[in-house]
Short mmCIF file of C-alpha atoms in Angstrom, two decimals:
data_model
loop_
_atom_site.label_atom_id
_atom_site.label_comp_id
_atom_site.label_asym_id
_atom_site.label_seq_id
_atom_site.Cartn_x
_atom_site.Cartn_y
_atom_site.Cartn_z
CA MET P 910 0.00 0.00 0.00
CA SER P 911 2.81 2.42 0.84
CA LEU P 912 4.28 2.04 -2.66
CA VAL P 913 0.98 3.03 -4.30
CA VAL P 914 0.56 5.98 -1.96
CA TYR P 915 4.12 7.17 -2.57
CA ALA P 916 3.55 6.91 -6.34
CA ALA P 917 0.51 9.18 -6.02
CA ALA P 918 2.53 11.61 -3.89
CA SER P 919 5.26 11.63 -6.56
CA LEU P 920 2.76 12.58 -9.26
CA PHE P 921 1.62 15.49 -7.13
CA ALA P 922 5.23 16.53 -6.58
CA VAL P 923 5.99 16.54 -10.31
CA THR P 924 2.88 18.64 -11.01
CA ALA P 925 3.85 21.07 -8.25
CA LEU P 926 7.36 21.45 -9.71
CA LEU P 927 5.93 22.19 -13.16
CA LEU P 928 3.72 24.93 -11.71
CA PHE P 929 6.51 26.35 -9.54
CA ARG P 930 9.22 26.47 -12.20
CA ARG P 931 9.42 30.28 -11.76
CA PRO P 932 9.27 30.85 -7.98
CA ARG P 933 9.36 34.66 -8.06
CA VAL P 934 6.51 34.90 -10.56
CA ALA P 935 4.51 32.20 -8.79
CA LEU P 936 4.74 33.85 -5.38
CA ARG P 937 3.51 37.18 -6.78
CA ASP P 938 0.44 35.56 -8.33
CA PRO P 939 -2.13 34.45 -5.71
CA LEU P 940 -3.74 31.99 -8.13
CA THR P 941 -0.46 30.28 -9.06
CA ALA P 942 0.70 30.25 -5.44
CA SER P 943 -2.58 28.78 -4.16
CA THR P 944 -2.59 26.17 -6.95
CA TRP P 945 0.92 25.13 -6.02
CA VAL P 946 0.09 24.99 -2.28
CA SER P 947 -3.00 22.89 -2.96
CA ILE P 948 -1.17 20.36 -5.14
CA PHE P 949 1.76 20.25 -2.71
CA LEU P 950 -0.57 19.57 0.24
CA GLY P 951 -2.38 16.91 -1.79
CA GLY P 952 0.90 15.09 -2.31
CA LEU P 953 1.80 15.58 1.35
CA CYS P 954 -1.51 13.96 2.37
CA PHE P 955 -0.55 10.79 0.55
CA PHE P 956 3.00 10.86 1.87
CA CYS P 957 1.84 11.27 5.47
CA SER P 958 -0.87 8.61 5.23
CA ALA P 959 1.47 5.86 4.03
CA PRO P 960 1.89 3.17 6.73
CA VAL P 961 5.67 3.38 6.41
CA THR P 962 5.57 7.15 7.09
CA LEU P 963 3.15 6.73 10.00
CA ALA P 964 5.36 4.09 11.61
CA ALA P 965 8.46 6.25 11.19
CA VAL P 966 6.73 9.31 12.72
CA ASN P 967 5.44 7.27 15.64
CA ASP P 968 8.92 5.85 16.32
CA LEU P 969 10.57 9.24 15.96
CA THR P 970 8.22 10.97 18.39
CA GLY P 971 7.87 8.04 20.76
CA THR P 972 4.08 8.55 20.78
CA PRO P 973 1.83 5.77 19.46
CA ASN P 974 -0.40 7.02 16.62
CA PHE P 975 1.18 10.49 16.58
CA GLY P 976 0.99 10.23 12.80
CA ALA P 977 -2.84 10.27 12.95
CA PRO P 978 -3.37 13.90 14.03
CA MET P 979 -0.49 14.89 11.74
CA THR P 980 -2.20 13.27 8.74
CA TYR P 981 -5.64 14.59 9.70
CA SER P 982 -4.22 18.09 10.07
CA VAL P 983 -2.62 17.90 6.62
CA ILE P 984 -5.92 16.63 5.15
CA SER P 985 -7.74 19.56 6.77
CA ALA P 986 -5.12 21.99 5.45
CA TYR P 987 -5.54 20.43 2.00
CA SER P 988 -9.32 20.95 2.23
CA ALA P 989 -8.77 24.60 3.15
CA SER P 990 -6.32 25.05 0.28
CA LEU P 991 -8.89 23.71 -2.21
CA LEU P 992 -11.44 26.26 -1.05
CA ILE P 993 -8.89 29.09 -1.09
CA LEU P 994 -7.75 28.07 -4.56
CA LEU P 995 -11.33 28.08 -5.78
CA ILE P 996 -11.88 31.54 -4.27
CA ASN P 997 -8.77 32.94 -6.00
CA TRP P 998 -9.65 31.17 -9.24
CA ARG P 999 -13.21 32.49 -9.33
CA GLY P 1000 -11.92 35.98 -8.58
CA GLY P 1001 -13.94 39.10 -7.82
CA PRO P 1002 -13.30 42.29 -5.87
CA ALA P 1003 -9.93 42.06 -4.08
CA GLU P 1004 -11.39 42.91 -0.68
CA GLN P 1005 -14.09 40.26 -1.01
CA VAL P 1006 -11.58 37.61 -2.09
CA ARG P 1007 -9.30 38.48 0.83
CA ARG P 1008 -12.22 38.33 3.28
CA TRP P 1009 -13.31 34.86 2.15
CA VAL P 1010 -9.73 33.57 2.19
CA VAL P 1011 -9.34 34.77 5.79
CA ARG P 1012 -12.61 33.12 6.79
CA VAL P 1013 -11.68 29.76 5.30
CA ALA P 1014 -8.17 29.89 6.79
CA THR P 1015 -9.62 30.75 10.22
CA VAL P 1016 -12.23 27.96 10.22
CA TYR P 1017 -9.79 25.26 9.16
CA SER P 1018 -7.09 26.54 11.51
CA LEU P 1019 -9.55 26.11 14.37
CA LEU P 1020 -10.39 22.65 13.04
CA ILE P 1021 -6.71 21.65 13.02
CA ALA P 1022 -6.27 23.03 16.55
CA ALA P 1023 -9.29 20.99 17.68
CA ILE P 1024 -7.87 17.81 16.10
CA ILE P 1025 -4.56 18.22 17.92
CA THR P 1026 -6.29 19.06 21.22
CA LEU P 1027 -8.60 16.05 21.05
CA PHE P 1028 -5.71 13.71 20.31
CA THR P 1029 -3.84 15.12 23.31
CA LEU P 1030 -6.83 14.42 25.55
CA ALA P 1031 -7.46 10.93 24.17
CA SER P 1032 -5.92 7.64 25.21
CA ALA P 1033 -4.69 5.68 22.18
CA PRO P 1034 -1.86 3.40 23.34
CA VAL P 1035 -2.17 0.75 20.62
CA GLU P 1036 -0.48 1.71 17.35
CA ARG P 1037 -2.79 1.32 14.34
CA LEU P 1038 -1.33 2.11 10.95
CA ARG P 1039 -4.25 1.22 8.65
CA ASP P 1040 -7.45 0.97 10.69
CA LEU P 1041 -7.14 3.69 13.32
CA ASP P 1042 -10.48 5.30 12.34
CA THR P 1043 -12.50 2.18 13.08
CA TYR P 1044 -10.33 0.77 15.87
CA TYR P 1045 -10.76 3.94 17.96
CA ALA P 1046 -14.27 4.78 16.71
CA ASN P 1047 -15.71 4.39 20.22
CA THR P 1048 -12.79 5.89 22.16
CA PRO P 1049 -13.57 9.23 23.85
CA TYR P 1050 -11.92 12.23 22.16
CA MET P 1051 -10.48 10.01 19.42
CA ARG P 1052 -14.05 9.53 18.21
CA GLU P 1053 -14.64 13.28 18.06
CA MET P 1054 -11.28 13.88 16.37
CA ILE P 1055 -12.09 11.35 13.62
CA VAL P 1056 -15.56 12.80 13.05
CA LEU P 1057 -14.20 16.35 12.92
CA TYR P 1058 -11.66 15.74 10.18
CA LEU P 1059 -14.14 13.70 8.10
CA VAL P 1060 -16.84 16.38 8.40
CA GLY P 1061 -14.34 19.12 7.53
CA HIS P 1062 -13.15 17.24 4.46
CA GLY P 1063 -16.67 16.31 3.36
CA ALA P 1064 -17.91 19.90 3.74
CA CYS P 1065 -15.05 21.12 1.56
CA ALA P 1066 -15.95 18.57 -1.14
CA LEU P 1067 -19.64 19.52 -1.10
CA ILE P 1068 -19.03 23.27 -1.24
CA THR P 1069 -16.42 22.97 -3.98
CA CYS P 1070 -18.65 20.70 -6.08
CA TYR P 1071 -21.55 23.15 -5.76
CA VAL P 1072 -19.46 26.16 -6.79
CA CYS P 1073 -17.82 24.28 -9.68
CA LEU P 1074 -21.21 23.11 -10.95
CA ARG P 1075 -22.58 26.65 -11.06
CA TRP P 1076 -19.39 28.07 -12.55
CA SER P 1077 -19.10 25.40 -15.26
CA ARG P 1078 -22.43 26.60 -16.70
CA GLU P 1079 -20.91 30.02 -17.33
CA VAL P 1080 -17.61 29.10 -19.01
CA THR P 1081 -16.30 27.05 -21.94
CA GLY P 1082 -13.08 25.45 -23.16
CA THR P 1083 -10.36 24.12 -20.91
CA LEU P 1084 -11.79 25.93 -17.90
CA ARG P 1085 -15.03 23.99 -18.16
CA VAL P 1086 -13.11 20.73 -18.64
CA GLY P 1087 -11.04 21.56 -15.56
CA LEU P 1088 -14.13 22.30 -13.47
CA ARG P 1089 -15.73 19.03 -14.51
CA LEU P 1090 -12.59 17.12 -13.61
CA ILE P 1091 -12.65 18.80 -10.20
CA MET P 1092 -16.29 17.83 -9.71
CA ALA P 1093 -15.57 14.25 -10.76
CA GLY P 1094 -12.58 14.02 -8.44
CA LEU P 1095 -14.42 15.48 -5.47
CA SER P 1096 -17.42 13.23 -6.10
CA VAL P 1097 -15.16 10.17 -6.04
CA ASP P 1098 -13.46 11.50 -2.92
CA LEU P 1099 -16.75 12.32 -1.20
CA LEU P 1100 -18.42 9.00 -1.96
CA GLY P 1101 -15.38 6.74 -1.96
CA PHE P 1102 -13.45 8.25 0.96
CA ALA P 1103 -15.47 10.47 3.30
CA LEU P 1104 -18.75 8.55 3.06
CA THR P 1105 -17.16 5.11 3.33
CA LYS P 1106 -15.06 6.20 6.30
CA ILE P 1107 -18.09 7.65 8.06
CA THR P 1108 -20.13 4.53 7.28
CA ALA P 1109 -17.44 2.29 8.74
CA VAL P 1110 -17.17 4.46 11.87
CA VAL P 1111 -20.96 4.57 12.38
CA ALA P 1112 -21.06 0.79 11.93
CA ARG P 1113 -18.63 0.49 14.83
CA TRP P 1114 -20.94 2.68 16.92
CA THR P 1115 -23.76 0.21 16.26
CA LEU P 1116 -21.52 -2.81 16.97
CA HIS P 1117 -21.18 -3.83 13.32
CA ASP P 1118 -17.98 -4.48 11.36
CA LEU P 1119 -17.60 -2.67 8.05
CA ASP P 1120 -13.89 -1.97 8.51
CA GLY P 1121 -13.13 -3.04 4.94
CA LEU P 1122 -14.78 0.11 3.64
CA SER P 1123 -12.29 2.23 5.56
CA THR P 1124 -9.14 0.17 5.07
CA ASP P 1125 -9.59 -1.26 1.55
CA LEU P 1126 -11.95 1.02 -0.39
CA ALA P 1127 -11.29 4.51 0.96
CA PRO P 1128 -7.51 4.83 0.24
CA PRO P 1129 -7.62 4.03 -3.52
CA ALA P 1130 -10.80 6.11 -3.94
CA SER P 1131 -9.06 9.01 -2.25
CA ALA P 1132 -6.05 8.66 -4.56
CA VAL P 1133 -8.19 8.62 -7.71
CA GLY P 1134 -10.32 11.54 -6.51
CA ALA P 1135 -7.34 13.68 -5.53
CA LEU P 1136 -5.55 13.06 -8.81
CA LEU P 1137 -8.65 13.98 -10.82
CA CYS P 1138 -9.17 17.08 -8.71
CA SER P 1139 -5.58 18.24 -9.06
CA ALA P 1140 -5.66 17.58 -12.79
CA GLY P 1141 -8.74 19.78 -12.98
CA PHE P 1142 -6.99 22.63 -11.19
CA ALA P 1143 -3.75 22.26 -13.14
CA LEU P 1144 -5.15 21.61 -16.63
CA PRO P 1145 -6.33 25.17 -17.45
CA ARG P 1146 -2.96 26.53 -16.28
CA LEU P 1147 -0.61 23.92 -17.76
CA LEU P 1148 -2.40 23.01 -21.00
CA PRO P 1149 -1.81 26.36 -22.77
CA ALA P 1150 1.91 26.16 -21.99
CA VAL P 1151 2.07 22.52 -23.13
CA LEU P 1152 0.25 23.34 -26.37
CA ASP P 1153 2.58 26.30 -26.93
CA GLN P 1154 5.61 24.01 -26.61
CA TRP P 1155 3.96 21.45 -28.90
CA HIS P 1156 3.23 24.05 -31.58
CA SER P 1157 6.79 25.32 -31.23
CA ILE P 1158 8.08 21.86 -32.16
CA TRP P 1159 6.10 21.90 -35.40
CA ASP P 1160 7.05 25.49 -36.22
CA TYR P 1161 10.72 24.71 -35.52
CA ARG P 1162 10.59 21.82 -37.98
CA ALA P 1163 8.63 23.86 -40.53
CA LEU P 1164 11.37 26.52 -40.50
CA ALA P 1165 14.07 23.93 -41.30
CA PRO P 1166 14.04 24.48 -45.12
CA LEU P 1167 14.35 28.26 -44.71
CA TRP P 1168 17.14 27.89 -42.16
CA ALA P 1169 18.97 25.39 -44.39
CA GLU P 1170 18.91 28.00 -47.16
CA LEU P 1171 20.15 30.82 -44.91
CA GLU P 1172 22.47 28.98 -42.55
CA THR P 1173 25.63 29.88 -44.46
CA VAL P 1174 24.75 33.58 -44.89
CA PRO P 1175 27.32 35.66 -42.95
CA THR P 1176 25.72 37.56 -40.06
CA ALA P 1177 26.88 39.41 -36.98
CA PRO P 1178 28.15 36.99 -34.31
CA LYS P 1179 25.66 36.05 -31.62
CA PRO P 1180 26.15 34.43 -28.20
CA ALA P 1181 25.76 30.68 -28.27
CA PRO P 1182 22.25 29.59 -27.22
CA PRO P 1183 21.84 27.56 -24.01
CA ARG P 1184 22.63 23.90 -24.47
CA TRP P 1185 19.35 22.69 -22.98
CA GLN P 1186 16.20 24.46 -24.11
CA LEU P 1187 12.49 23.85 -24.30
CA PRO P 1188 11.03 23.83 -27.83
CA ARG P 1189 9.85 27.43 -27.50
CA GLY P 1190 13.41 28.59 -26.75
CA ARG P 1191 14.84 26.62 -29.68
CA LEU P 1192 12.25 28.16 -31.99
CA TYR P 1193 13.08 31.64 -30.72
CA TYR P 1194 16.80 31.27 -31.50
CA ARG P 1195 16.06 29.83 -34.95
CA GLU P 1196 13.79 32.78 -35.74
CA ILE P 1197 16.46 35.26 -34.59
CA ARG P 1198 19.08 33.64 -36.83
CA ILE P 1199 16.71 33.61 -39.81
CA LEU P 1200 15.81 37.28 -39.37
CA ASP P 1201 19.50 38.20 -39.05
CA ALA P 1202 20.24 36.36 -42.28
CA LEU P 1203 17.34 38.03 -44.09
CA LEU P 1204 18.60 41.40 -42.91
CA ALA P 1205 22.11 40.57 -44.21
CA LEU P 1206 20.61 39.75 -47.64
CA GLN P 1207 18.87 43.12 -48.00
CA SER P 1208 21.40 44.52 -50.47
CA ARG P 1209 21.24 41.43 -52.68
CA CYS P 1210 17.47 41.20 -53.09
CA ASP P 1211 16.53 41.65 -56.77
CA GLY P 1212 13.04 43.00 -57.32
CA ARG P 1213 12.97 41.60 -60.85
CA VAL P 1214 13.19 38.07 -59.41
CA ARG P 1215 10.28 38.75 -57.09
CA GLU P 1216 8.11 40.29 -59.80
CA THR P 1217 8.79 37.42 -62.18
CA ALA P 1218 8.08 34.82 -59.48
CA TYR P 1219 4.87 36.58 -58.48
CA ARG P 1220 3.56 36.57 -62.05
CA GLN P 1221 4.46 32.89 -62.45
CA ALA P 1222 2.75 31.95 -59.17
CA ARG P 1223 -0.41 33.82 -60.14
CA THR P 1224 -0.36 32.17 -63.56
CA GLN P 1225 -0.17 28.76 -61.88
CA GLY P 1226 -3.29 29.53 -59.84
CA SER P 1227 -1.86 30.74 -56.51
CA ALA P 1228 -3.92 33.22 -54.50
CA PRO P 1229 -2.44 36.73 -54.09
CA GLY P 1230 -1.36 36.05 -50.50
CA GLU P 1231 0.29 32.74 -51.37
CA ALA P 1232 1.93 34.28 -54.44
CA HIS P 1233 3.38 37.00 -52.18
CA PHE P 1234 5.26 34.40 -50.09
CA ILE P 1235 6.34 32.45 -53.15
CA ALA P 1236 7.76 35.61 -54.74
CA ALA P 1237 9.57 36.56 -51.52
CA ALA P 1238 10.97 33.03 -51.18
CA ALA P 1239 12.25 33.13 -54.78
CA MET P 1240 13.99 36.44 -54.12
CA VAL P 1241 15.52 35.07 -50.88
CA VAL P 1242 16.82 32.00 -52.71
CA ASP P 1243 18.39 34.19 -55.41
CA ALA P 1244 19.95 36.55 -52.85
CA ALA P 1245 21.32 33.67 -50.76
CA HIS P 1246 22.86 32.14 -53.87
CA GLN P 1247 24.56 35.45 -54.64
CA ALA P 1248 25.90 35.66 -51.08
CA ARG P 1249 27.56 32.28 -51.49
CA GLN P 1250 29.42 33.42 -54.62
CA PRO P 1251 32.82 34.91 -53.71
CA GLN P 1252 32.93 37.06 -56.85
CA SER P 1253 29.69 38.85 -55.97
CA PRO P 1254 30.49 42.28 -54.47
CA ALA P 1255 28.64 42.50 -51.18
CA GLY P 1256 28.20 46.23 -51.18
CA GLN P 1257 26.91 46.55 -54.77
CA GLU P 1258 23.18 46.36 -55.28
CA PRO P 1259 21.91 44.67 -58.46
CA ALA P 1260 19.68 46.52 -60.88
CA GLY P 1261 16.08 46.46 -59.83
CA THR P 1262 16.92 45.93 -56.19
CA SER P 1263 13.89 45.54 -53.90
CA ARG P 1264 14.33 45.70 -50.16
CA LEU P 1265 13.12 42.67 -48.24
CA HIS P 1266 11.70 44.23 -45.11
CA THR P 1267 12.27 41.69 -42.36
CA ALA P 1268 9.53 43.28 -40.26
CA VAL P 1269 7.04 41.86 -42.77
CA PHE P 1270 8.17 38.34 -41.75
CA SER P 1271 8.68 38.94 -38.04
CA ASP P 1272 5.67 36.77 -37.14
CA THR P 1273 6.35 33.05 -36.68
CA GLY P 1274 3.42 32.09 -38.89
CA GLU P 1275 4.67 34.26 -41.75
CA LEU P 1276 8.17 32.84 -41.51
CA VAL P 1277 6.65 29.34 -41.61
CA GLN P 1278 4.70 30.28 -44.77
CA LEU P 1279 7.89 31.65 -46.33
CA SER P 1280 9.71 28.42 -45.46
CA ARG P 1281 6.96 26.24 -46.92
CA ALA P 1282 6.88 28.26 -50.12
CA LEU P 1283 10.65 27.91 -50.36
CA ALA P 1284 10.47 24.15 -49.87
CA LYS P 1285 7.45 23.25 -52.02
CA SER P 1286 6.88 25.82 -54.76
CA PRO P 1287 8.11 24.92 -58.28
CA VAL P 1288 8.41 28.66 -58.93
CA VAL P 1289 11.02 28.93 -56.16
CA GLU P 1290 12.81 25.86 -57.48
CA ALA P 1291 12.93 27.47 -60.91
CA ALA P 1292 14.39 30.64 -59.36
CA ARG P 1293 17.04 28.53 -57.63
CA ALA P 1294 17.94 26.85 -60.92
CA GLY P 1295 18.07 30.24 -62.69
CA ALA P 1296 20.41 31.63 -60.05
CA ALA P 1297 22.68 28.64 -60.45
CA ARG P 1298 22.79 29.06 -64.26
CA ALA P 1299 23.53 32.77 -63.89
CA ALA P 1300 26.44 31.98 -61.59
CA ARG P 1301 27.94 29.52 -64.07
CA SER P 1302 27.66 31.88 -67.04
#
């Protein structure tokens, strides 16, 4: 059981690290900070509830079952963090948000204080690592402590589900998907964890034995529910960044033909890019190099080549916008070929020179269109062949 619980805690830790990759930015943003705290506490709940962790804490403190109030306190803090995260996420007037955050923090702080106080007053000499809730269900003060943390956690699930249900009717896209994941996770947690635990405890009060609900069904249900809930909170914040990186991979590859054409064009020296980069960073450096090369080719761009290529593209059925990129690509190919010829004077502009304004192609999408025209258009290929013949003559 401990291995499964630690695996769930590890997933939470990885998600928390992804969200907290920029600590200074995260700490200044209440929503990012509260998301990170919530996911971190979710992982800590699993870590603390593992039998191996409970046994180690009990041995370290010398107090049997000391891990119980510790785990229940973390669960209560996790419940509070979910509500605070939802408050920050929903937004509203700053003063109202602050007021509700203070209220939630106060209520759950009192709940945690009550849990610790009740455990101090109780007598629980027999260490129980998996079935403490049912074993001490009839023990004074322990009984109240168990009921308190379950009620606090269940109330959080009910309130959050209600707010998410109302909110999901007002929004669309990834936010709605995230809210539905949160509702699904909290429903699993409410029915599979809180309700089964309470049922098993009440069964003990009536001298029945339903301990299996608490020891066998509740832990995996809690893990599934918490993972769904955390995915719902993280998805609207992580998915845009993931999609941006994914699109950057495709754009980086799409720019390969244009970069292959311009790679040998002499440009001003630039600092070497970092060795390890995310796709977005690699795309950025490729764009910078391409724009530098286009700028270096300004004096070699022949307007006659562009005009001829434009007419040919239009004759072949290309739309005006597509023909514009084909003509520019043909002129770039001709200018790059000139730059590779040692006999071509760099400072002398050919007749009919037409400036290639790099600002026109500063957008990633436009550079990608230029690259595709360069790679696929027969008009551009004809311009490349014409430049090669001119160089040989």
